[in-house]
Amino acid sequence: MRRLGGVGIAAFDRQQLSQRSFAELSSELSQAQVDALHAQLDQFRNALVRFASTHRDSIRRDPTFRHAFQQMCAQIGVDPLAGPRKGGWWAEILNLGDWQYELGVQVVDVCVSTRERNGGLIAMDELVRLVSKLRGLAGGIVTEEDVIRSIKTLKPLGAGYEVIDVGGGKRMVRSIPKQLDEDQAVVLAIAHQAGGRVSVELLQSRRGWSLERATTALENMLLRDGICWLDDQDETNGIAYWIPSAMHWDE
Amino acid sequence: MSLSPHTTPSGFRLPSIHAAPPFFTQQPNPATQAVATEQWSRLILSYAKHRNLFTIKVEDAQTTGGDWDEILRNDRINRKLNTSYLAYILEQMERSCRLAFDPPKQSISAVLYWRTPEEWAEVLHEWATSTGQLNTILTFYEIIEPPVPSPLSGVPMSILRRAINLLIKSNRAQLIAVADGEGVRFLNGSTSK
C-alpha cells in the first residue's frame, strides 16, 4: 500500500516544499497584520490630530476641557508635550507646548518679582491669581493644575522650583532651592490659618511644641531663610512672626 | 485679614505693605531689612512730595498731630514706627543720597531730596526763565517766598544753595552781594551745558 508522504527521497522534497509554503503564508499573514496595525495607527493619529486641531482653542482656553484632554492623554499613554521633534509632535499640533512654556515664564516672573516680599515662597492660590492678572482676560483661565504642569516643564532648567503641600489642601511654590524642614511646613500651615501670623505661644498651644523647638523653627525662618518678618508690637504675645507668603495681599 | 492700599485723609494712597504689622519693626535679617528700608524710603519721599514736605525729624515718630502721622503710624492696625527705627531709616536714606542731614554733623533732622539738587537746579532755572526773571537780581528770599506761588515756594535754604551752586558751575547763575544779604542773577545758558 502506498502511504501519502511516502518514504522515499521524494518525501523530503515534499516536506521542504510545504514548509516553505507555510513560511511564506505566515510572513504574508504577519505583513497583513502589520499593515492593518499601521493603517489603524494612522487612522488614530489622524483622528487625534483632527480632534486636537478642531479643539485647539477650547484646549487652550477652557480649563475643564484642558483637564479632560490631559487626562485622556495620560490614560492612553501619550504626553502632549513629548515627541521626537523639538517641542514635540503634539506640542506642534496643539501649540500647547508654547502655551505651557509661556505659562512657565509667567510663573517665574511672578515668583521672582514677589521674592523680595515673600522670601521665595508663595501660596499657590496667590500665584495663580497673580499669573492670571499678568495674562489678562484674553489669556483665558489658568488653574492650579496648569501651573503645576508648567513648573514640571521648568525642571530641566534646574531652577529648583518646587510645589510643597503644607496640609489642609494648601499648596505653596518655592522658588529658592532651600531645604524646608518638617517643622517649617507645620509653621507654614498654621500661618495660613491665621492670615500669616505665627508666634511661639501659638505653636506651643496648637502643636504642643516646646519653647525651644518653636523658637528655633521661627528664628531659622526669620534669620536664616528670610521667609518671615518680625513684629515686636504684637498685642497678644509681644513678639510675633509674619509670613508674607501666607498673608493676603490686595494690590 | 487682607492687606489693601488705603487712601489717607490728605489723599495719599498708602501701599498695602503699610497695613502689614511687621512693617513697623526693624528686621534682624539684613536681606529683609534691605527690602523694608527701600519700601520706607520710597514711602517717605513720595509722601513728602505729595504734601510738599521738606524736612523730617527723628522725633516725628514720637509726636502726634505732626505732618508725618499718616505714614509713621497706622492706627488701623495699632502700629507705629519707633524713633530708633526711623533714625536707622534716615541714616540709610542719607547713604543713598535721598536726604541730607541739615544742619550737618547731626542725624536727627534732615532735608528730603524728593528731587535731587540737580533736578532742583533745573526747576529753578526753568522757573526764572518762564517768569522772565533772567538777568535780574533776585534775593534768596524772593525765590523761596515768591508773591506768586511757584514750585520753589518753601524750598529749604540748603537745597536752594546747592541748586544755585550747580547753576553757577554751568554758568547759568551768578552770586551777587546785595544790601540785605545775598542775591543771584540767572543767566541764559543752554541747559545742555
Tab-separated table of C-alpha atoms in Angstrom:
chain	number	residue	atom	x	y	z
A	1	MET	CA	0.000	0.000	0.000
A	2	ARG	CA	1.178	3.426	-0.764
A	3	ARG	CA	1.237	5.950	2.070
A	4	LEU	CA	0.849	9.654	1.497
A	5	GLY	CA	4.119	11.268	2.149
A	6	GLY	CA	5.852	8.105	1.195
A	7	VAL	CA	9.190	7.045	2.500
A	8	GLY	CA	11.336	7.706	-0.499
A	9	ILE	CA	13.658	10.602	-1.302
A	10	ALA	CA	10.685	12.453	-2.842
A	11	ALA	CA	9.126	12.698	0.622
A	12	PHE	CA	11.922	15.009	1.820
A	13	ASP	CA	11.355	17.277	-1.125
A	14	ARG	CA	7.678	17.395	-0.493
A	15	GLN	CA	8.176	18.243	3.189
A	16	GLN	CA	10.590	21.045	2.387
A	17	LEU	CA	8.178	22.377	-0.153
A	18	SER	CA	5.274	22.512	2.296
A	19	GLN	CA	7.472	24.094	4.962
A	20	ARG	CA	8.426	26.810	2.535
A	21	SER	CA	4.795	27.447	1.666
A	22	PHE	CA	3.887	27.662	5.336
A	23	ALA	CA	6.663	30.155	5.955
A	24	GLU	CA	5.508	32.254	3.044
A	25	LEU	CA	1.955	32.152	4.259
A	26	SER	CA	2.978	33.126	7.777
A	27	SER	CA	5.056	36.103	6.657
A	28	GLU	CA	2.217	37.162	4.395
A	29	LEU	CA	-0.149	36.993	7.331
A	30	SER	CA	2.079	38.960	9.685
A	31	GLN	CA	2.715	41.507	6.951
A	32	ALA	CA	-1.037	41.925	6.618
A	33	GLN	CA	-1.314	42.340	10.385
A	34	VAL	CA	1.429	44.934	10.479
A	35	ASP	CA	-0.198	46.768	7.608
A	36	ALA	CA	-3.538	46.717	9.350
A	37	LEU	CA	-1.921	47.991	12.534
A	38	HIS	CA	-0.163	50.757	10.636
A	39	ALA	CA	-3.423	51.714	8.996
A	40	GLN	CA	-5.108	51.753	12.385
A	41	LEU	CA	-2.356	53.841	13.920
A	42	ASP	CA	-2.524	56.270	11.023
A	43	GLN	CA	-6.228	56.499	11.470
A	44	PHE	CA	-5.857	57.021	15.211
A	45	ARG	CA	-3.221	59.616	14.671
A	46	ASN	CA	-5.309	61.432	12.105
A	47	ALA	CA	-8.290	61.337	14.396
A	48	LEU	CA	-6.239	62.748	17.240
A	49	VAL	CA	-4.776	65.445	15.036
A	50	ARG	CA	-8.222	66.321	13.816
A	51	PHE	CA	-9.515	66.338	17.367
A	52	ALA	CA	-6.617	68.411	18.590
A	53	SER	CA	-6.803	70.957	15.821
A	54	THR	CA	-10.572	71.298	15.997
A	55	HIS	CA	-10.496	71.736	19.714
A	56	ARG	CA	-7.225	73.600	19.935
A	57	ASP	CA	-8.851	76.800	21.050
A	58	SER	CA	-11.005	75.031	23.585
A	59	ILE	CA	-7.980	73.207	24.949
A	60	ARG	CA	-6.081	76.440	25.350
A	61	ARG	CA	-8.961	78.428	26.699
A	62	ASP	CA	-11.172	76.168	28.767
A	63	PRO	CA	-9.514	74.757	31.906
A	64	THR	CA	-12.026	71.913	32.375
A	65	PHE	CA	-11.683	70.804	28.773
A	66	ARG	CA	-7.892	71.031	29.082
A	67	HIS	CA	-8.023	68.920	32.189
A	68	ALA	CA	-10.189	66.289	30.460
A	69	PHE	CA	-7.890	66.268	27.444
A	70	GLN	CA	-4.792	65.849	29.568
A	71	GLN	CA	-6.449	63.022	31.491
A	72	MET	CA	-7.363	61.301	28.246
A	73	CYS	CA	-3.788	61.644	27.037
A	74	ALA	CA	-2.462	60.233	30.287
A	75	GLN	CA	-4.833	57.243	30.042
A	76	ILE	CA	-3.723	56.257	26.552
A	77	GLY	CA	-0.105	56.920	27.479
A	78	VAL	CA	0.505	59.968	25.332
A	79	ASP	CA	2.273	63.011	26.681
A	80	PRO	CA	1.049	66.135	24.911
A	81	LEU	CA	4.467	67.676	25.355
A	82	ALA	CA	6.634	64.694	24.384
A	83	GLY	CA	7.707	63.768	20.902
A	84	PRO	CA	10.681	63.128	18.690
A	85	ARG	CA	10.978	66.676	17.477
A	86	LYS	CA	11.782	69.796	19.451
A	87	GLY	CA	8.780	70.766	21.479
A	88	GLY	CA	7.139	67.523	20.455
A	89	TRP	CA	4.827	66.451	17.688
A	90	TRP	CA	1.906	67.086	19.935
A	91	ALA	CA	3.142	70.423	21.034
A	92	GLU	CA	3.370	71.450	17.414
A	93	ILE	CA	-0.165	70.491	16.579
A	94	LEU	CA	-1.671	71.854	19.735
A	95	ASN	CA	0.643	74.764	20.311
A	96	LEU	CA	0.227	73.552	23.857
A	97	GLY	CA	3.992	73.430	24.243
A	98	ASP	CA	4.321	77.141	23.636
A	99	TRP	CA	1.328	77.721	25.838
A	100	GLN	CA	2.866	75.703	28.640
A	101	TYR	CA	6.285	77.333	28.319
A	102	GLU	CA	4.718	80.763	28.200
A	103	LEU	CA	2.859	79.978	31.400
A	104	GLY	CA	6.140	78.743	32.865
A	105	VAL	CA	7.805	82.054	32.081
A	106	GLN	CA	4.927	83.899	33.718
A	107	VAL	CA	5.185	81.692	36.798
A	108	VAL	CA	8.875	82.534	37.032
A	109	ASP	CA	8.080	86.207	36.523
A	110	VAL	CA	5.641	86.268	39.424
A	111	CYS	CA	7.881	84.184	41.687
A	112	VAL	CA	10.908	86.389	41.064
A	113	SER	CA	9.074	89.683	41.348
A	114	THR	CA	7.438	88.742	44.649
A	115	ARG	CA	10.558	87.114	46.029
A	116	GLU	CA	11.805	90.107	47.947
A	117	ARG	CA	8.456	90.304	49.679
A	118	ASN	CA	7.947	86.641	50.491
A	119	GLY	CA	11.455	85.202	50.598
A	120	GLY	CA	10.843	82.882	47.636
A	121	LEU	CA	7.775	81.138	48.964
A	122	ILE	CA	4.366	81.845	47.504
A	123	ALA	CA	0.932	80.372	48.127
A	124	MET	CA	-0.477	78.508	45.132
A	125	ASP	CA	-3.741	80.465	45.018
A	126	GLU	CA	-1.823	83.727	45.194
A	127	LEU	CA	0.469	82.574	42.384
A	128	VAL	CA	-2.492	81.576	40.229
A	129	ARG	CA	-4.151	84.915	40.958
A	130	LEU	CA	-1.062	86.942	40.027
A	131	VAL	CA	-0.346	84.875	36.909
A	132	SER	CA	-3.955	85.313	35.772
A	133	LYS	CA	-3.631	89.036	36.352
A	134	LEU	CA	-0.433	89.099	34.319
A	135	ARG	CA	-2.084	87.237	31.432
A	136	GLY	CA	-5.082	89.499	31.404
A	137	LEU	CA	-8.566	88.470	30.326
A	138	ALA	CA	-7.511	87.384	26.854
A	139	GLY	CA	-5.185	84.747	28.289
A	140	GLY	CA	-8.074	82.595	29.481
A	141	ILE	CA	-8.413	80.944	32.847
A	142	VAL	CA	-5.428	79.227	34.401
A	143	THR	CA	-5.796	76.525	37.026
A	144	GLU	CA	-3.501	75.195	39.741
A	145	GLU	CA	-3.029	72.081	37.655
A	146	ASP	CA	-1.728	74.120	34.720
A	147	VAL	CA	0.721	75.906	36.976
A	148	ILE	CA	1.950	72.610	38.409
A	149	ARG	CA	2.464	71.225	34.888
A	150	SER	CA	4.373	74.339	33.912
A	151	ILE	CA	6.586	74.045	36.948
A	152	LYS	CA	7.331	70.463	35.853
A	153	THR	CA	8.377	71.695	32.422
A	154	LEU	CA	10.789	74.067	34.160
A	155	LYS	CA	12.555	71.184	35.892
A	156	PRO	CA	15.228	70.664	33.199
A	157	LEU	CA	16.365	74.241	33.773
A	158	GLY	CA	17.428	73.280	37.285
A	159	ALA	CA	15.924	76.383	38.848
A	160	GLY	CA	14.679	74.293	41.736
A	161	TYR	CA	11.046	75.357	41.605
A	162	GLU	CA	9.045	73.048	43.778
A	163	VAL	CA	5.445	72.559	44.813
A	164	ILE	CA	5.048	71.912	48.522
A	165	ASP	CA	1.980	70.541	50.236
A	166	VAL	CA	1.508	72.312	53.550
A	167	GLY	CA	-1.578	70.354	54.514
A	168	GLY	CA	-5.231	71.302	54.627
A	169	GLY	CA	-5.369	71.268	50.840
A	170	LYS	CA	-2.979	74.227	50.754
A	171	ARG	CA	-0.083	74.201	48.355
A	172	MET	CA	2.840	76.558	48.054
A	173	VAL	CA	5.521	77.072	45.451
A	174	ARG	CA	9.090	77.556	46.497
A	175	SER	CA	11.344	79.299	44.034
A	176	ILE	CA	14.567	79.276	46.010
A	177	PRO	CA	16.233	75.899	46.407
A	178	LYS	CA	16.371	75.691	50.166
A	179	GLN	CA	15.628	72.794	52.386
A	180	LEU	CA	12.263	73.232	54.025
A	181	ASP	CA	12.186	71.043	57.106
A	182	GLU	CA	9.132	69.421	58.596
A	183	ASP	CA	8.738	71.942	61.379
A	184	GLN	CA	8.712	74.777	58.886
A	185	ALA	CA	5.962	73.067	56.933
A	186	VAL	CA	3.912	72.934	60.144
A	187	VAL	CA	4.595	76.621	60.821
A	188	LEU	CA	3.502	77.458	57.274
A	189	ALA	CA	0.269	75.517	57.674
A	190	ILE	CA	-0.544	77.325	60.927
A	191	ALA	CA	0.358	80.698	59.439
A	192	HIS	CA	-2.043	80.018	56.591
A	193	GLN	CA	-4.883	79.506	59.033
A	194	ALA	CA	-4.053	82.700	60.911
A	195	GLY	CA	-3.655	85.080	57.991
A	196	GLY	CA	0.130	84.926	58.113
A	197	ARG	CA	0.761	85.458	61.818
A	198	VAL	CA	2.540	82.883	63.977
A	199	SER	CA	4.047	83.100	67.434
A	200	VAL	CA	5.995	80.869	69.776
A	201	GLU	CA	2.935	80.698	72.054
A	202	LEU	CA	0.674	79.695	69.185
A	203	LEU	CA	2.951	76.808	68.239
A	204	GLN	CA	3.146	75.716	71.870
A	205	SER	CA	-0.610	75.682	72.360
A	206	ARG	CA	-1.638	74.331	68.961
A	207	ARG	CA	1.100	71.770	68.467
A	208	GLY	CA	2.372	71.224	71.970
A	209	TRP	CA	5.858	72.178	70.874
A	210	SER	CA	8.473	73.028	73.473
A	211	LEU	CA	9.589	76.636	73.787
A	212	GLU	CA	12.973	75.738	72.279
A	213	ARG	CA	11.536	73.901	69.311
A	214	ALA	CA	9.099	76.685	68.474
A	215	THR	CA	11.737	79.390	68.911
A	216	THR	CA	14.285	77.538	66.790
A	217	ALA	CA	11.856	76.930	63.954
A	218	LEU	CA	10.738	80.562	63.873
A	219	GLU	CA	14.197	82.069	64.296
A	220	ASN	CA	15.516	79.888	61.466
A	221	MET	CA	12.756	81.070	59.186
A	222	LEU	CA	13.436	84.648	60.241
A	223	LEU	CA	17.218	84.835	60.254
A	224	ARG	CA	18.470	82.007	58.071
A	225	ASP	CA	15.808	81.778	55.380
A	226	GLY	CA	14.274	85.241	55.380
A	227	ILE	CA	10.782	83.898	54.783
A	228	CYS	CA	9.173	85.678	57.694
A	229	TRP	CA	9.186	89.147	59.223
A	230	LEU	CA	9.403	90.106	62.871
A	231	ASP	CA	6.740	92.162	64.645
A	232	ASP	CA	7.684	93.489	68.080
A	233	GLN	CA	4.428	95.363	68.673
A	234	ASP	CA	2.158	92.334	68.801
A	235	GLU	CA	-0.813	92.896	71.129
A	236	THR	CA	-1.152	89.299	72.349
A	237	ASN	CA	2.356	87.943	72.644
A	238	GLY	CA	4.605	90.974	72.322
A	239	ILE	CA	6.589	89.259	69.590
A	240	ALA	CA	5.016	87.704	66.528
A	241	TYR	CA	6.318	86.428	63.222
A	242	TRP	CA	4.585	87.163	59.947
A	243	ILE	CA	4.969	85.097	56.804
A	244	PRO	CA	4.278	87.350	53.809
A	245	SER	CA	3.510	84.410	51.535
A	246	ALA	CA	0.696	83.383	53.864
A	247	MET	CA	-0.730	86.887	54.107
A	248	HIS	CA	-3.409	88.012	51.733
A	249	TRP	CA	-2.232	90.944	49.640
A	250	ASP	CA	-4.565	93.126	47.644
A	251	GLU	CA	-2.539	95.162	45.244
B	1	MET	CA	-7.122	89.590	57.183
B	2	SER	CA	-6.495	91.277	53.920
B	3	LEU	CA	-3.821	93.850	53.201
B	4	SER	CA	-5.001	96.517	50.876
B	5	PRO	CA	-3.935	100.002	49.861
B	6	HIS	CA	-5.501	102.780	51.876
B	7	THR	CA	-6.139	106.398	50.987
B	8	THR	CA	-5.403	108.859	53.777
B	9	PRO	CA	-7.466	111.985	54.566
B	10	SER	CA	-4.840	114.037	52.718
B	11	GLY	CA	-5.450	111.946	49.596
B	12	PHE	CA	-2.253	109.908	49.718
B	13	ARG	CA	-2.508	106.284	48.660
B	14	LEU	CA	-0.657	104.097	51.137
B	15	PRO	CA	0.719	100.857	49.661
B	16	SER	CA	-0.667	97.609	51.072
B	17	ILE	CA	2.606	96.869	52.887
B	18	HIS	CA	1.754	99.792	55.174
B	19	ALA	CA	-1.084	97.660	56.558
B	20	ALA	CA	1.297	94.802	57.418
B	21	PRO	CA	2.082	94.771	61.163
B	22	PRO	CA	5.770	93.724	60.827
B	23	PHE	CA	6.461	96.673	58.515
B	24	PHE	CA	6.781	98.803	61.668
B	25	THR	CA	9.518	96.673	63.239
B	26	GLN	CA	13.201	96.809	62.374
B	27	GLN	CA	14.087	93.454	60.803
B	28	PRO	CA	17.006	91.388	62.112
B	29	ASN	CA	17.527	89.697	58.745
B	30	PRO	CA	19.686	92.059	56.613
B	31	ALA	CA	18.108	90.982	53.321
B	32	THR	CA	14.617	91.507	54.678
B	33	GLN	CA	15.639	94.820	56.208
B	34	ALA	CA	17.026	95.989	52.855
B	35	VAL	CA	13.578	95.428	51.350
B	36	ALA	CA	11.928	97.259	54.245
B	37	THR	CA	14.387	100.177	54.015
B	38	GLU	CA	13.710	100.536	50.308
B	39	GLN	CA	9.949	100.498	50.884
B	40	TRP	CA	10.190	103.053	53.693
B	41	SER	CA	12.483	105.349	51.678
B	42	ARG	CA	10.122	105.351	48.740
B	43	LEU	CA	7.141	105.868	51.006
B	44	ILE	CA	8.722	108.803	52.855
B	45	LEU	CA	9.841	110.525	49.649
B	46	SER	CA	6.568	110.070	47.798
B	47	TYR	CA	4.611	111.282	50.811
B	48	ALA	CA	6.904	114.310	51.160
B	49	LYS	CA	6.327	115.106	47.512
B	50	HIS	CA	2.582	114.674	47.921
B	51	ARG	CA	2.435	117.044	50.892
B	52	ASN	CA	5.287	119.286	49.761
B	53	LEU	CA	7.209	118.468	52.934
B	54	PHE	CA	10.926	119.173	53.034
B	55	THR	CA	12.076	118.157	56.466
B	56	ILE	CA	11.777	115.104	58.658
B	57	LYS	CA	12.985	114.671	62.236
B	58	VAL	CA	13.597	111.532	64.238
B	59	GLU	CA	11.184	112.883	66.857
B	60	ASP	CA	8.381	112.917	64.278
B	61	ALA	CA	7.965	109.258	65.161
B	62	GLN	CA	7.007	110.235	68.714
B	63	THR	CA	4.828	113.270	68.284
B	64	THR	CA	1.190	113.019	67.371
B	65	GLY	CA	-0.603	115.572	65.266
B	66	GLY	CA	2.509	116.239	63.187
B	67	ASP	CA	2.901	116.268	59.406
B	68	TRP	CA	4.136	112.716	59.297
B	69	ASP	CA	1.380	110.961	61.276
B	70	GLU	CA	-0.273	109.464	58.242
B	71	ILE	CA	2.697	107.315	57.351
B	72	LEU	CA	4.770	106.916	60.517
B	73	ARG	CA	1.843	105.306	62.305
B	74	ASN	CA	-1.063	103.120	61.327
B	75	ASP	CA	-3.855	103.332	63.868
B	76	ARG	CA	-5.969	100.832	61.940
B	77	ILE	CA	-3.545	98.088	62.957
B	78	ASN	CA	-2.245	99.857	66.056
B	79	ARG	CA	1.372	100.049	64.915
B	80	LYS	CA	3.853	102.887	64.789
B	81	LEU	CA	7.444	103.401	63.859
B	82	ASN	CA	9.662	103.946	66.892
B	83	THR	CA	12.342	106.622	66.940
B	84	SER	CA	15.318	104.281	66.719
B	85	TYR	CA	13.923	102.581	63.623
B	86	LEU	CA	13.169	105.941	61.999
B	87	ALA	CA	16.713	107.074	62.847
B	88	TYR	CA	18.051	103.949	61.136
B	89	ILE	CA	15.919	104.532	58.032
B	90	LEU	CA	17.048	108.169	57.812
B	91	GLU	CA	20.698	107.122	58.041
B	92	GLN	CA	20.192	104.634	55.219
B	93	MET	CA	18.463	107.281	53.132
B	94	GLU	CA	21.370	109.647	53.703
B	95	ARG	CA	23.729	106.953	52.413
B	96	SER	CA	21.726	106.611	49.228
B	97	CYS	CA	21.624	110.416	48.836
B	98	ARG	CA	17.875	110.636	49.274
B	99	LEU	CA	18.224	113.157	52.071
B	100	ALA	CA	20.865	115.304	53.744
B	101	PHE	CA	21.134	115.931	57.441
B	102	ASP	CA	20.514	119.604	57.989
B	103	PRO	CA	22.222	121.206	59.789
B	104	PRO	CA	25.167	118.869	59.049
B	105	LYS	CA	27.041	116.813	61.664
B	106	GLN	CA	23.936	115.509	63.399
B	107	SER	CA	21.427	112.870	62.449
B	108	ILE	CA	18.109	113.810	63.969
B	109	SER	CA	16.842	116.306	61.441
B	110	ALA	CA	17.093	116.070	57.672
B	111	VAL	CA	16.119	117.721	54.416
B	112	LEU	CA	14.492	115.332	51.975
B	113	TYR	CA	15.552	115.076	48.358
B	114	TRP	CA	12.393	114.014	46.617
B	115	ARG	CA	14.029	115.957	43.848
B	116	THR	CA	17.805	115.735	43.603
B	117	PRO	CA	19.776	119.028	43.802
B	118	GLU	CA	20.382	118.617	40.041
B	119	GLU	CA	16.643	118.395	39.438
B	120	TRP	CA	16.052	121.409	41.683
B	121	ALA	CA	18.645	123.377	39.695
B	122	GLU	CA	16.674	122.672	36.511
B	123	VAL	CA	13.380	123.575	38.165
B	124	LEU	CA	14.898	126.796	39.434
B	125	HIS	CA	16.347	127.838	36.080
B	126	GLU	CA	13.142	126.877	34.314
B	127	TRP	CA	11.147	128.998	36.749
B	128	ALA	CA	13.421	132.035	36.298
B	129	THR	CA	13.203	131.688	32.513
B	130	SER	CA	9.451	131.193	32.312
B	131	THR	CA	8.710	134.108	34.642
B	132	GLY	CA	11.020	136.433	32.689
B	133	GLN	CA	13.476	136.963	35.518
B	134	LEU	CA	16.691	136.190	33.645
B	135	ASN	CA	19.400	138.804	34.183
B	136	THR	CA	17.541	140.443	37.068
B	137	ILE	CA	18.899	140.191	40.566
B	138	LEU	CA	16.792	138.146	42.966
B	139	THR	CA	17.348	137.671	46.674
B	140	PHE	CA	17.175	134.151	48.066
B	141	TYR	CA	14.116	135.230	49.989
B	142	GLU	CA	12.332	136.283	46.803
B	143	ILE	CA	12.944	132.846	45.358
B	144	ILE	CA	11.650	130.746	48.227
B	145	GLU	CA	8.786	133.081	49.163
B	146	PRO	CA	7.627	134.402	45.796
B	147	PRO	CA	4.464	136.547	45.659
B	148	VAL	CA	3.015	134.074	43.168
B	149	PRO	CA	3.374	130.516	44.496
B	150	SER	CA	5.934	128.557	42.478
B	151	PRO	CA	7.465	125.099	42.606
B	152	LEU	CA	10.199	126.755	44.674
B	153	SER	CA	7.878	128.039	47.398
B	154	GLY	CA	9.127	126.866	50.764
B	155	VAL	CA	12.267	125.156	49.492
B	156	PRO	CA	14.810	124.970	52.327
B	157	MET	CA	17.790	127.299	52.044
B	158	SER	CA	20.235	124.358	51.960
B	159	ILE	CA	18.583	122.908	48.839
B	160	LEU	CA	18.411	126.349	47.204
B	161	ARG	CA	22.122	126.926	47.807
B	162	ARG	CA	23.082	123.586	46.312
B	163	ALA	CA	20.878	124.196	43.275
B	164	ILE	CA	22.335	127.681	42.741
B	165	ASN	CA	25.878	126.355	43.095
B	166	LEU	CA	25.154	123.797	40.406
B	167	LEU	CA	23.846	126.546	38.119
B	168	ILE	CA	26.943	128.654	38.816
B	169	LYS	CA	29.122	125.713	37.766
B	170	SER	CA	27.337	125.531	34.428
B	171	ASN	CA	27.494	129.341	34.001
B	172	ARG	CA	23.762	129.778	34.335
B	173	ALA	CA	23.807	131.863	37.523
B	174	GLN	CA	25.976	134.388	39.325
B	175	LEU	CA	26.084	135.178	43.023
B	176	ILE	CA	25.706	138.895	43.704
B	177	ALA	CA	26.138	140.653	47.038
B	178	VAL	CA	23.073	142.774	47.746
B	179	ALA	CA	22.269	145.149	50.582
B	180	ASP	CA	20.418	142.715	52.795
B	181	GLY	CA	22.490	139.611	52.168
B	182	GLU	CA	22.926	137.552	49.041
B	183	GLY	CA	21.319	137.665	45.676
B	184	VAL	CA	21.526	135.716	42.493
B	185	ARG	CA	21.314	136.558	38.825
B	186	PHE	CA	20.177	133.860	36.423
B	187	LEU	CA	21.753	133.823	33.005
B	188	ASN	CA	20.507	132.369	29.792
B	189	GLY	CA	22.644	129.306	29.340
B	190	SER	CA	21.745	126.290	27.306
B	191	THR	CA	20.501	123.508	29.548
B	192	SER	CA	22.669	121.017	27.739
B	193	LYS	CA	25.858	122.527	29.151
